[in-house]
Each structure stands twice: as C-alpha cells, then as structure tokens.
Coordinates of C-alpha atoms in Angstrom, one line a residue:
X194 CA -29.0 -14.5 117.5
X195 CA -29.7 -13.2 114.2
X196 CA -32.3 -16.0 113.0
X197 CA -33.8 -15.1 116.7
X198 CA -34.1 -11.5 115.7
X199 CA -35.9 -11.7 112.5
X200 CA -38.3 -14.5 113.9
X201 CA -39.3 -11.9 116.5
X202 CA -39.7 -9.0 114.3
X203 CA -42.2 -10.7 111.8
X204 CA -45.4 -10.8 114.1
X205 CA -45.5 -7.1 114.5
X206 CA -46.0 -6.8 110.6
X207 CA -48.5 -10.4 110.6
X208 CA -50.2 -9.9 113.6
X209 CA -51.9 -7.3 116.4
X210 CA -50.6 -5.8 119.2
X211 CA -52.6 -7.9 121.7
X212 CA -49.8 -10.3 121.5
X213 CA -48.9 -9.5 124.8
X214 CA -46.5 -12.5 125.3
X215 CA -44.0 -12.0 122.6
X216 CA -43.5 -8.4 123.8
X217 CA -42.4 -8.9 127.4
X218 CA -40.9 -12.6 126.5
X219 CA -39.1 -12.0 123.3
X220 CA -37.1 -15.6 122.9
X221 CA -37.9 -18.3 120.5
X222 CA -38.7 -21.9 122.3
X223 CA -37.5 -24.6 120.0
X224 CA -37.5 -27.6 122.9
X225 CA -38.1 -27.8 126.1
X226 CA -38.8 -30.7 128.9
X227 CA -40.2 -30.5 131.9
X228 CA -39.3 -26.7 133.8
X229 CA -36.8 -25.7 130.8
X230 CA -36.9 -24.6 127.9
X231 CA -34.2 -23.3 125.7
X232 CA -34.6 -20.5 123.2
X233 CA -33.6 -20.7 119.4
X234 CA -30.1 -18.7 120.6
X235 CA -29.3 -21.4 122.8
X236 CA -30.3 -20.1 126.0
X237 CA -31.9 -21.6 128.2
X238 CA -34.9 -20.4 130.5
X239 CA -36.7 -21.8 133.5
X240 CA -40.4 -21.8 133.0
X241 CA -42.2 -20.7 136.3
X242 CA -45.5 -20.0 133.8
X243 CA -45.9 -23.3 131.9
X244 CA -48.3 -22.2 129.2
X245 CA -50.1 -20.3 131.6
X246 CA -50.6 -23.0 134.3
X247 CA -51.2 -25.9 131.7
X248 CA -48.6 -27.6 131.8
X249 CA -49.0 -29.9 135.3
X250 CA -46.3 -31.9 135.0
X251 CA -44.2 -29.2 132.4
X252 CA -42.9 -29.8 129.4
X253 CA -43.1 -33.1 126.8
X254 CA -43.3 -35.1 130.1
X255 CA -42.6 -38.5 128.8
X256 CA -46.1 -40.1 130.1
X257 CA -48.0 -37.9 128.1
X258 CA -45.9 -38.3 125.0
X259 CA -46.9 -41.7 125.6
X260 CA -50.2 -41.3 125.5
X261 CA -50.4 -38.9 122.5
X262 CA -47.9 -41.5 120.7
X263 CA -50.2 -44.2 121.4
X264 CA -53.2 -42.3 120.0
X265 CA -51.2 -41.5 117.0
X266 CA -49.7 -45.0 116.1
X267 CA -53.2 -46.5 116.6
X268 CA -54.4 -45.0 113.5
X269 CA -57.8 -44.0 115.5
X270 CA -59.8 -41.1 114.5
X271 CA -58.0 -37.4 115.8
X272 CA -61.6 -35.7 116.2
X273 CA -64.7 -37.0 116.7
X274 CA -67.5 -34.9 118.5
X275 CA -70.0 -36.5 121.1
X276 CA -68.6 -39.8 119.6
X277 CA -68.0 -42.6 122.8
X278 CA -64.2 -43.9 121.8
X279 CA -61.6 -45.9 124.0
X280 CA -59.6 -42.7 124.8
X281 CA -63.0 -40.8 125.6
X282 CA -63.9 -43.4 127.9
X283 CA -60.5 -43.8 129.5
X284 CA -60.1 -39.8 130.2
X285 CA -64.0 -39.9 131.7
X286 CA -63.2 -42.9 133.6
X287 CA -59.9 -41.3 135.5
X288 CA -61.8 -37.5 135.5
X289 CA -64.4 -39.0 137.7
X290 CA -61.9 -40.6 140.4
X291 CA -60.2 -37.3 140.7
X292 CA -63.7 -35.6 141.4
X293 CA -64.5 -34.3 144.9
X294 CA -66.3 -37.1 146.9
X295 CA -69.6 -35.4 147.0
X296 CA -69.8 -34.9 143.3
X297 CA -68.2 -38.1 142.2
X298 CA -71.1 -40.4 142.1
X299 CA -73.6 -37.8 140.6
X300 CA -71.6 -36.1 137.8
X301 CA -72.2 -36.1 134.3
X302 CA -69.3 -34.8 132.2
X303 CA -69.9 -32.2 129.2
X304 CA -67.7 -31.8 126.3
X305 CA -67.4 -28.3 125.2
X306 CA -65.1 -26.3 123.0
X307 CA -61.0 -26.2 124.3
X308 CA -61.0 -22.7 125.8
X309 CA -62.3 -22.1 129.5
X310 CA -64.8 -19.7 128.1
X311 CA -66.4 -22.0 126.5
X312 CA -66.5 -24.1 129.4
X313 CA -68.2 -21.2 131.1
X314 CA -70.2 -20.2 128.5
X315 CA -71.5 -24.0 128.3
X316 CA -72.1 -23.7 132.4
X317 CA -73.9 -20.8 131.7
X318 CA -76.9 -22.0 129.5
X319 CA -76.7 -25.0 131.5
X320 CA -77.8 -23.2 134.6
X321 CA -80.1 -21.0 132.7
X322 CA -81.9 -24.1 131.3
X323 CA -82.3 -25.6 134.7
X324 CA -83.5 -22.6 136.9
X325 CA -85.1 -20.3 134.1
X326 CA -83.2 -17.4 135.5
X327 CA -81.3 -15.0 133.2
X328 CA -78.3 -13.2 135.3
X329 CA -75.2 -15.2 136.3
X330 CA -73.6 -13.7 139.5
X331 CA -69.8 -13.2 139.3
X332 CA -67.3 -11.5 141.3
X333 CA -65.0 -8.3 140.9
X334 CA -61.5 -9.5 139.3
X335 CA -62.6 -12.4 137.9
X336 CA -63.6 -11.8 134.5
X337 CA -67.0 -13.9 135.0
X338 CA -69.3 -11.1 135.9
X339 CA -72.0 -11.7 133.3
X340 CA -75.3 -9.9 132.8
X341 CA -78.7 -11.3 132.2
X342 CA -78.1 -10.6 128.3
X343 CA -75.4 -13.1 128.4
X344 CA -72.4 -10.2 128.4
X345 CA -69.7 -9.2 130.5
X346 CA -70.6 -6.4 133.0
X347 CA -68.3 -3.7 134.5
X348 CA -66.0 -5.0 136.9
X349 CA -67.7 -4.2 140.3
X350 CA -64.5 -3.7 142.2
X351 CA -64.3 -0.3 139.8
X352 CA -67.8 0.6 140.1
X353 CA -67.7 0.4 144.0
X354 CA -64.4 1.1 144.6
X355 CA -61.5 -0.4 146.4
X356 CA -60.9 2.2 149.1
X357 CA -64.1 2.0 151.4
X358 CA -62.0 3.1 154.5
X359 CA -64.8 3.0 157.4
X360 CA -68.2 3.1 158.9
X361 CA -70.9 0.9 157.7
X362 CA -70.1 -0.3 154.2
X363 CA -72.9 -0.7 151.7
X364 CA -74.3 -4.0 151.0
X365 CA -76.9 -3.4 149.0
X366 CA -76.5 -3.7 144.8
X367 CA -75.9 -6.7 142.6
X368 CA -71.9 -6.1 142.1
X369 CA -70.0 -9.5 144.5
X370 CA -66.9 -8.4 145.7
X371 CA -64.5 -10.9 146.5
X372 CA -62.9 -10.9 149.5
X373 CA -58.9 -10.5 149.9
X374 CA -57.1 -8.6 153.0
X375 CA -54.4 -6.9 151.2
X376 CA -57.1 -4.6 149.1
X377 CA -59.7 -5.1 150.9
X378 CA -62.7 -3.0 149.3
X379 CA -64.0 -2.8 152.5
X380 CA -60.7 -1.0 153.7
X381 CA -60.6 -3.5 157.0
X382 CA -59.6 -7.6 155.2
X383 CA -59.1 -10.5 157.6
X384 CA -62.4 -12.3 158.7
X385 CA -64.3 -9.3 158.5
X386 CA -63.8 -8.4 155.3
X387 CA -64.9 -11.5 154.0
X388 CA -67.7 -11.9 156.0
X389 CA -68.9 -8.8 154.7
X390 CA -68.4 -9.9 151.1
X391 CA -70.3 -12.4 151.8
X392 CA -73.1 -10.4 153.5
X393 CA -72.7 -8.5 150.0
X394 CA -73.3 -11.7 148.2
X395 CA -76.6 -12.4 150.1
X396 CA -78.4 -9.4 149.6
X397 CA -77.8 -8.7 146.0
X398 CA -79.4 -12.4 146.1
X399 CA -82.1 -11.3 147.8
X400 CA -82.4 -7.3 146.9
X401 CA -82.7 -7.2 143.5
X402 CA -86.4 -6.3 143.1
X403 CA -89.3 -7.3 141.6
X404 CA -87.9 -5.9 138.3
X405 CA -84.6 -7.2 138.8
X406 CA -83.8 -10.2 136.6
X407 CA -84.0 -14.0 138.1
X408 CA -80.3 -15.5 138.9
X409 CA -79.5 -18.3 137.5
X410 CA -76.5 -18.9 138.7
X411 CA -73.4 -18.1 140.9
X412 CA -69.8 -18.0 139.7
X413 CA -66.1 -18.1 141.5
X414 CA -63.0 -18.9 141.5
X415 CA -61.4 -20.8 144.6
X416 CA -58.1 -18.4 143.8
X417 CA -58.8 -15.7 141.6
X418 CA -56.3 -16.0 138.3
X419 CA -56.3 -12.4 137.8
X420 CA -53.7 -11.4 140.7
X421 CA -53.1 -14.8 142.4
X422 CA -56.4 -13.8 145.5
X423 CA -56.8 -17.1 147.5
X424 CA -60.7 -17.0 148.9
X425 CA -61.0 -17.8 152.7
X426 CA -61.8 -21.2 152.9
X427 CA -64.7 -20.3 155.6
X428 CA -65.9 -17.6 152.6
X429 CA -66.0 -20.4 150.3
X430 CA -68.4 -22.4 152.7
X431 CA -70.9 -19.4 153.2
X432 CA -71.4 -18.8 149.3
X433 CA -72.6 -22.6 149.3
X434 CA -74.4 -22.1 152.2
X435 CA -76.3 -18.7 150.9
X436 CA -76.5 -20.5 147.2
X437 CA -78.3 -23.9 148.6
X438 CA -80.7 -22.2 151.1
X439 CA -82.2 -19.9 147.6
X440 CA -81.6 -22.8 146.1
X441 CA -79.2 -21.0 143.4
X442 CA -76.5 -23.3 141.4
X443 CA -73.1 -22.6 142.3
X444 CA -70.6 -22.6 139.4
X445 CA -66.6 -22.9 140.9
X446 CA -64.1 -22.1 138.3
X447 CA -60.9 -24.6 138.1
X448 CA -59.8 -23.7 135.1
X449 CA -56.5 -22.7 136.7
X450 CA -56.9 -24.2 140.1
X451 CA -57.7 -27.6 139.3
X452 CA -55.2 -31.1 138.9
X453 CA -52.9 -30.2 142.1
X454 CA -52.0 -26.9 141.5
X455 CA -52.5 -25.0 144.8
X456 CA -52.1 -28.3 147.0
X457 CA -55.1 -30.3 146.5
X458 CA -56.4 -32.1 143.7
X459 CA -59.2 -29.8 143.0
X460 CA -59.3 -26.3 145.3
X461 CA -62.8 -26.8 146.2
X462 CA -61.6 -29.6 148.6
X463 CA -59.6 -26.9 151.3
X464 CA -63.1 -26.4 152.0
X465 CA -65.1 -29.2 151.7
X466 CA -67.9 -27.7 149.5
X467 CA -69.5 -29.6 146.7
X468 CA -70.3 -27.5 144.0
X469 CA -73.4 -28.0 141.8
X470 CA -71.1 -27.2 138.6
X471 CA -67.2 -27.7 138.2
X472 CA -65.6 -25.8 134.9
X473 CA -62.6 -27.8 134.1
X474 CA -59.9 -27.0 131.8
X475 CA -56.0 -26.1 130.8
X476 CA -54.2 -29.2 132.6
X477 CA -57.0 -31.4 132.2
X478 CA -55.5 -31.3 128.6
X479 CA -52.2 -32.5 129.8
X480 CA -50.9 -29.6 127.6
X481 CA -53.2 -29.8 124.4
X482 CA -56.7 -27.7 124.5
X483 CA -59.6 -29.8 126.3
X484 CA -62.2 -28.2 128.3
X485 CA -65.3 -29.9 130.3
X486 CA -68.4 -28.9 132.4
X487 CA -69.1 -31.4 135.4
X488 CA -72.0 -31.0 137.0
X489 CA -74.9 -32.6 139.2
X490 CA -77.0 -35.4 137.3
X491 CA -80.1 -33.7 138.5
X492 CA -79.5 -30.2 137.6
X493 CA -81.1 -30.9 134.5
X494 CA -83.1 -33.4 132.9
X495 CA -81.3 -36.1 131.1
X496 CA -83.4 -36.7 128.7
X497 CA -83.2 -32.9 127.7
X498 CA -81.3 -31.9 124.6
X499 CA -78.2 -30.4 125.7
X500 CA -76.7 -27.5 123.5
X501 CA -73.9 -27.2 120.9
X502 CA -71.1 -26.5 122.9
X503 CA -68.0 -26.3 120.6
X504 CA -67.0 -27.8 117.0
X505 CA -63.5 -29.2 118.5
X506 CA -65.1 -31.0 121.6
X507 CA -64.0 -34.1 120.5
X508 CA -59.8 -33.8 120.5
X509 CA -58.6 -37.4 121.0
X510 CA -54.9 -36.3 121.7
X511 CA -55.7 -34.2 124.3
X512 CA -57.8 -36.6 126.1
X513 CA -55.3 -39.0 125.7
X514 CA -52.7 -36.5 127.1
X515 CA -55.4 -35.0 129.9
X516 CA -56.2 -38.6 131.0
X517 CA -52.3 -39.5 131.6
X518 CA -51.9 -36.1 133.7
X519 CA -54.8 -36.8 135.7
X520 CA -53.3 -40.3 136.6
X521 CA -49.6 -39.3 137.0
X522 CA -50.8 -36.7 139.4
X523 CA -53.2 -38.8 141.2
X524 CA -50.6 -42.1 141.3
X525 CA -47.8 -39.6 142.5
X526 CA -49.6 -37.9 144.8
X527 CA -48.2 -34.6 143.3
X528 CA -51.2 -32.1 144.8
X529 CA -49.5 -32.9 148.1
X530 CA -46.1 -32.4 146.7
X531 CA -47.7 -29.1 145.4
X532 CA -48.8 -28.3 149.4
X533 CA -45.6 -28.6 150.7
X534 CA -43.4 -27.1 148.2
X535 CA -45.6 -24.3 147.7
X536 CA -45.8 -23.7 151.6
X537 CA -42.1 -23.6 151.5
X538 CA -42.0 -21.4 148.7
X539 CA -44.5 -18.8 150.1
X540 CA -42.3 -18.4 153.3
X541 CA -39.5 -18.0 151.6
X542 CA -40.8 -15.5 149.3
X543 CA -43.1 -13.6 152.4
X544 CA -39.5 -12.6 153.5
X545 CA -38.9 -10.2 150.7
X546 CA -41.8 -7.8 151.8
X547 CA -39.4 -7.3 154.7
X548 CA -36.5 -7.2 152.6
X549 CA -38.0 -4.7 149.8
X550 CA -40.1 -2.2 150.3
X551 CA -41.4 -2.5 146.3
X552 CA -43.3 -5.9 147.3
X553 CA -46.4 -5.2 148.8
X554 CA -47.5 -8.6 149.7
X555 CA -47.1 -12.2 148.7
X556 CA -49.6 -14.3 148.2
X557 CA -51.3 -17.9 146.7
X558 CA -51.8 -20.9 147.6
X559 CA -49.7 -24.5 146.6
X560 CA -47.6 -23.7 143.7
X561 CA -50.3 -21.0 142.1
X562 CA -48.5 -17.6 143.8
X563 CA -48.6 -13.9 143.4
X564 CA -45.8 -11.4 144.0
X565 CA -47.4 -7.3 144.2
X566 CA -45.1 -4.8 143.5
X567 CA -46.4 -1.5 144.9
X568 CA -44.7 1.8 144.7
X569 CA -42.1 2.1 147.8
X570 CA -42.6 6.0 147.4
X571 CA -46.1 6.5 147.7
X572 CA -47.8 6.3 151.3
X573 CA -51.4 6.1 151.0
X574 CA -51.9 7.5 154.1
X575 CA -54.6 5.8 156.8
X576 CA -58.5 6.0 157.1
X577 CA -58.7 6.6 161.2
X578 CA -61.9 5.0 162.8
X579 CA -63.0 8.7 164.6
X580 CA -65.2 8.7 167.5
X581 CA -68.8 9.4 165.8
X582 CA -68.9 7.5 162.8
X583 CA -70.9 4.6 164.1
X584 CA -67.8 2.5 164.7
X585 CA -66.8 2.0 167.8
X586 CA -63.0 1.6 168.9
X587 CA -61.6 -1.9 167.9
X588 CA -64.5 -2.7 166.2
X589 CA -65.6 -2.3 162.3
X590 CA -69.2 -2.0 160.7
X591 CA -71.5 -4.0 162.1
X592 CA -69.9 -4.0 165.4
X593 CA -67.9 -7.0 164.4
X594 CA -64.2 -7.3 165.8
X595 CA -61.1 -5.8 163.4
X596 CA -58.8 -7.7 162.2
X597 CA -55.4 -7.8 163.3
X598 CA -51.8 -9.2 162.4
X599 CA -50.0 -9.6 159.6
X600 CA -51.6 -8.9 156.3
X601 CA -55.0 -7.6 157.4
X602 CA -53.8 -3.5 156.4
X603 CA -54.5 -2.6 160.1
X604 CA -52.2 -1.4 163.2
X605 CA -53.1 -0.3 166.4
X606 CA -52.3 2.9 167.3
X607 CA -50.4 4.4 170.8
X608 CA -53.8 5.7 172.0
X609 CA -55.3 2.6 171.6
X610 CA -58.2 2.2 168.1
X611 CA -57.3 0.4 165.4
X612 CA -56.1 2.2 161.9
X613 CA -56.8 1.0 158.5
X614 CA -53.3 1.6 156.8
X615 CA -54.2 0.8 152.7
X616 CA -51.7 -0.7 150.5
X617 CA -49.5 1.5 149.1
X618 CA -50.4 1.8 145.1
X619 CA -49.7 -1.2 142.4
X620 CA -46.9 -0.5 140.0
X621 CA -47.1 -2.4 136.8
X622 CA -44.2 -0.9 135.7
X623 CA -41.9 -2.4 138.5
X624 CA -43.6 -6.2 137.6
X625 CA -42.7 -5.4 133.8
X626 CA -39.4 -4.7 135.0
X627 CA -39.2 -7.6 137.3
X628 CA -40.2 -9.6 134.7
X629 CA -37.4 -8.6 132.5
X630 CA -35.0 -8.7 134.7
X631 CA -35.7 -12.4 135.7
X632 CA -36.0 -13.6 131.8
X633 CA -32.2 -11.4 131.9
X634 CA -31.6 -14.6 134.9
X635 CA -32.9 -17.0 133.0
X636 CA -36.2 -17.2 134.6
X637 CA -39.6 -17.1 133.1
X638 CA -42.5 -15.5 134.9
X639 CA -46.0 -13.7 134.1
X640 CA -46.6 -10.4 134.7
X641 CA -49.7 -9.3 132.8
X642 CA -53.0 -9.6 132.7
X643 CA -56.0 -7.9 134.2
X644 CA -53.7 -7.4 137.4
X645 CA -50.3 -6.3 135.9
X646 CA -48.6 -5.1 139.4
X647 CA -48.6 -8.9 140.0
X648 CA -46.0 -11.5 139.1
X649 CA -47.1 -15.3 139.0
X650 CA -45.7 -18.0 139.5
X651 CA -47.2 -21.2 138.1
X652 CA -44.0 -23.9 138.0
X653 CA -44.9 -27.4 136.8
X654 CA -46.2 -29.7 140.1
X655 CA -43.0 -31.6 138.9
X656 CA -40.3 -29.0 139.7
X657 CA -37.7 -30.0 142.5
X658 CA -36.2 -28.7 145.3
X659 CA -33.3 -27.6 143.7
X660 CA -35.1 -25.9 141.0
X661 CA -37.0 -24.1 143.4
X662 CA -34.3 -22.8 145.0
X663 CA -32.9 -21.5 141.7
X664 CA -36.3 -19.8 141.3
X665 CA -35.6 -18.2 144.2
X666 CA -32.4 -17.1 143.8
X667 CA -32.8 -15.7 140.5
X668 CA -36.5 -13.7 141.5
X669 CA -35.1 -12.0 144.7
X670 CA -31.6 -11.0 142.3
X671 CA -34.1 -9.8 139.8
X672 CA -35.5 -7.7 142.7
X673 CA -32.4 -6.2 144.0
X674 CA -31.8 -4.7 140.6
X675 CA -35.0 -3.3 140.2
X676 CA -35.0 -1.8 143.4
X677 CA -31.9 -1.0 143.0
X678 CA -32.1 0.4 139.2
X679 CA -36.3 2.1 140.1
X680 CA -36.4 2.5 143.5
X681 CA -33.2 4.0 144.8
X682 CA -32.3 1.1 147.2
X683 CA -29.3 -0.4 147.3
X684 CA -29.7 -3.7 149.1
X685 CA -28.1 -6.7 148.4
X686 CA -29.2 -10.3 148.6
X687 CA -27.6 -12.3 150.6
X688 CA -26.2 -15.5 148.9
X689 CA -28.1 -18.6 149.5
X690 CA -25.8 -21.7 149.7
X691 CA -25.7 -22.5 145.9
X692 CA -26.1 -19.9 143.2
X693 CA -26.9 -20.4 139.4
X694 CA -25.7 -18.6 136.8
X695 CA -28.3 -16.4 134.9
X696 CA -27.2 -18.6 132.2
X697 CA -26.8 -21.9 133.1
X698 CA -30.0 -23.0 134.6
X699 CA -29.3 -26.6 137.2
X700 CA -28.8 -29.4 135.5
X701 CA -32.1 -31.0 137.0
X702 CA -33.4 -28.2 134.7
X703 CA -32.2 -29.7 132.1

C-alpha cells in the first residue's frame, strides 16, 4: 500500500491536472488479462472501460501477444511510414473483409497518425481536397463541429439550447443537433425529434447564403462517445439521403463504435448506409495506437498527392496486434456476442431507473452503454402544449404526431394533450460518486468526459456471463449506497443468485 501511495502522489508534482484518470482511479495496474486487472496493492479490479473502449478482446489477450511476439522475434523493422511490409499487407487485407459490403470493393485505406484526431483531421483535408469546400458539418456533443478555418466551433447544443419545450422549433442556422429522446433539444424525442434534427441538418445545408462558406463535408458518430447517445437508425439513413442528393461526403466516426462493440462489426451496418468516409481507430490497434481513414476510391483522384498525415503512421506492432483483433472478432463472431449480451445487459440495467430515482435513463447500444444520473430532488417541471401556440393537441411542430412511451419525456395528461415532462437535471457529482463507489467493489467504470452525469460501460466483447453478472451486482450495490449515502433513500438491492465480494472478483475474472 505504501509503494502504491507514493507512486500516486508523484504525478501531481511531474505532471498537470488534466490527468483526469489518475484522480477518480487512483490504483496502480501492474498486470492484467483479459476483464481484470490487479493493482500494485494486490487488489484486483474488473475493467468495464478497457483503455477507453480499445481493448476489444481486453487485456494481453493471448492472440495478440502472438502477433506482436511474432513481429518482435522476426527482427522486421518497428516503424516504417508509407512503406508496403508483410504485416502492413496482412492488417489491410483483414481491414477490408470486415468493411461494410458497399464500401468493401471501392475502399482505399489511409495511414495517418495513432490518435482519432488525426484520423479526423486526415478526413478532413481529404474532403476539402475533393469538393473545394471549407466548412465540415458536425453535430452538438460530439466534439467534431469544425469551422471553415479548420477549428473547433461552439458546441451547438449550448448555443441553441437543450430545453426548446414547444411550438415550431427553429430550423434555420448552421449548428446540427443530434437527435436523442431523453434530452431532446427539441423538448418532444422519439421519431419526431429526430426527424426534426434532421430537417435541421437539411437546411443549414441549404440556408447558409451566398456568403456562407461551401461544405465540404459532413461528420457523425453512429453512437455519440460523449454520453453513450445511440442515433436512430432511420436518422442515420436520412443524413445519407440529404448528403448524396447535395452531393456532400459523409464522414461516420468509428473511432469508438467500430470492431463489434455495439453489436455489429461496424455501427453503420444497423442501418445499411455506406458512408463515403469511415475514421477508424482505438481497437483497430488491438490495444497499441493505429488509426486509418477508409474511404471511396473516387472521392479523390489517385493519382493526387495525398497529405502528410502523421510521423508514427507506420507502427508495425500495432498492425500486427489490429490485424489479429480484427480476425478473432470476425472468426468468433464476437459483434453478435456483443448484440446479445449487451441486449441482456441493457434490460437488466433499464430496471434500475425504476428502482432509483438518481438514474435518469439508460442507454447504448451492444456493449457501448450509458448510465445518467440526474438529481432525484429536482423536478423540472413540464412545458404544456396550450391551446394557441400553433400546436395542436397530440400533435408537435409541424403537425407531426408526438411521441409516446417509454423514454420519449412525454405523458398524457387526464384531460387528454400530451405534456413534455424534461429530464430532471444531470448530476456529475452522483457519477463521480458512483464511480468511486464501484472502484470501492472492485469495478472499474468511466465517468468523465464532456458528459460527466454519465457512467460508461465499455467491457471487453470477451467478457462472460458470469462476469457480467458481477458487473451488475457490484454497479446496482454501488448505487444503493450512493443513493443511500446522497440522496436520502434507503433501498436495498435485492440479492441476485451469486454475489462477489468487492474483493474477490470471479475467478473467470481472473
């Protein structure tokens, strides 16, 4: 414990605050395999956010030690930018048999640096050079919203706000707002919600002006990373419909969705689009850095120079590694492994929102998924639909139907019209102490980020029933303290039919 101690006091004297990890996980790996990995004390954790969702198959999984062995004992060169090697080839060759069918026969694969923003930075000129536009479209959340000078912009969702309640919302202005029914910025969610994101999407498209600059490009993310937001699978078809007919490349962002996480190999195929560019990254590594840019073959022309995208484009290991995952995956089918487990998982988690009143919704999709903690003593009232705004009773802006059911923020009152009720407001300070209390368990889960009311969970696609079931148990007894210890409420969770030790992690853990 000691020797743990002073390892974790030196990077507040060597390094910045920004560090966020080391604050809210303060343990000291020194091994690990597959979901476990045990701290320099001895303790040992289960690892729900495996590096940050890229570690597919979790830790020092013994086919991609293989691989990086193999490298190794071979004696070939470690790094070797834009050079064709045997490994190169081989990780090129297996990316391309993963890829959705309608991209697969027209791809051409891009190198870049080993970070996903240099993947998207990379995607960026790309598109630039092959439409002569200057603004990249991006959505609120994501962290992609870039401007026509190449930087970030303000997140829209701020600028426009999260709470329109009723009436006729405004779809005019470049800001995209992605579409989610739990905060909806529309105030209404379901189907209409995102069919007036997407109405959003199409006139800032087309409304910009003769000033405005040219786009050049349109980028999303099938789940948003930043608080675990699944898109509509029917919202993902319109935004390829709306960018074909301009013709405007669309960009989709697997960075964190991609290699079976959330139930198919890539997320694009839940609905069937074929993107005109594909940023690849984390588990395509197999747990070393490695990003790519796949995109159509006639985007651009071949024969064009392409950019400089990265000095360390060339990491041998982690193709190595990246080209076993891809395989082990594929060969194991583990994407619809990922569907089914992660199905199971959601349903089981969906009944805490029932069970406490400081989870606000549950969300995700395969094993990529989201747990909002909200603050059970805050009621953010309703926004009524009244009789002379221009919406008519059961009905939204635009005279299109409201949603209704679980999940969409609306009920239907005694006299009949339907009433937005918004979610109550996030509390980052019960995920931090959710967090805590599960790393107190034994568990390791995120809770930061640009969404920091959310906890994720990203387990390795290789994680077994019975570890899943000791995720379980030890989330929902981290809950009951925090509710119990920040929220005044005193229930209990009922035993499931095996429980762990905070501990002693199950020995398939192990």
């Amino acid at each position: 414990m000691a020797v743990t101690e002073e390892i974790l006091r030196r990077p507040s004297a060597r390094e910045p605050a920004a560090r966020t990890y080391p604050q809210a996980l303060p343990i000291v790996p020194v091994r690990a395999r597959g979901l476990t990995i045990e701290g320099a004390d001895g303790r040992r954790y289960l690892d729900c956010l495996s590096g940050a969702g890229t570690l597919a198959l979790g830790h020092n999984h013994p086919v991609v030690l293989e691989a990086i062995r193999k490298v190794l004992d071979s004696g070939a060169p470690l790094t070797v930018p834009d050079l064709t090697t045997p490994v190169e080839e081989a990780f090129v060759t297996e990316l391309l048999r993963t890829l959705p069918a309608g991209l697969r026969d027209r791809a051409r694969v891009r190198f870049c640096g080993p970070a996903a923003t240099d993947a998207v930075a990379a995607a960026h000129t790309l598109v630039r050079a092959a439409t002569g536009g200057t603004e990249i479209l991006g959505f609120a959340g994501s962290g992609r919203v870039i401007g026509a000078d190449g930087t970030e912009a303000p997140d829209p969702q701020e600028a426009c706000g999260t709470d329109r309640p009723t009436g006729l919302p405004d779809l005019t202005g470049r800001p995209l707002l992605y579409p989610q029914d739990y905060r909806c910025p529309f105030g209404v969610g379901g189907p209409h919600g995102a069919e007036l994101a997407a109405r959003r999407a199409e006139t800032a498209l087309d409304g910009g002006g003769p000033d405005a600059p040219s786009p050049a490009g349109m980028i999303l993310e099938p789940v948003q990373d930043v608080g675990v937001i699944p898109a509509p699978d029917t919202w993902m078809r319109r935004m390829r419909q709306i960018t074909a007919a301009r013709p405007i490349p669309l960009i989709v962002d697997e960075s964190q969705t991609g290699v079976g996480r959330t139930g198919a190999f890539w997320a694009v195929e839940h609905s069937g689009i074929t993107p005109d560019v594909m940023i690849l990254s984390k588990a395509i590594g197999g747990s070393l850095p490695l990003a790519v840019v796949v995109h159509r073959d006639d985007l651009i022309d071949p024969a064009e120079p392409a950019s400089v995208t990265g000095l360390f484009r060339g990491n041998q290991l982690a193709m190595a590694a990246g080209a076993a995952t891809l395989a082990h995956v594929r060969q194991h089918r583990l994407a619809e492994r990922a569907a089914t487990l992660g199905s199971r998982l959601l349903g089981q988690l969906r009944e805490l929102t029932v069970e406490f009143p400081c989870v606000g919704e549950v969300r995700g999709r395969g094993l990529m998924i989201g747990v909002e903690l909200v603050d059970p003593a805050q009621d953010s009232g309703r926004f009524p639909h009244e009789p002379g705004s221009g919406t008519a009773q059961g009905s939204g802006a635009a005279g299109l139907p409201l949603p209704h059911g679980p999940g969409c923020g609306l009920t239907r009152t005694t006299t009949g019209p339907y009433t937005a009720r918004p979610p109550r407001p996030p509390a980052p300070r019960l995920a931090t102490a959710v967090q805590r209390e599960c790393l107190r368990r034994g568990l390791i889960v995120g809770a930061d980020g640009g969404h920091p009311s959310v906890v994720r969970l990203l387990p390795p696609l290789t994680i077994s029933d019975e570890q899943a079931d000791a995720v379980l148990d030890r989330l929902a007894d981290a809950l009951t303290a925090v509710a119990r210890d920040h929220c005044g409420s005193h229930t209990s969770h009922p035993p499931r039919a095996r429980r762990h030790r905070p501990d002693q992690p199950d020995d398939q853990a192990r």
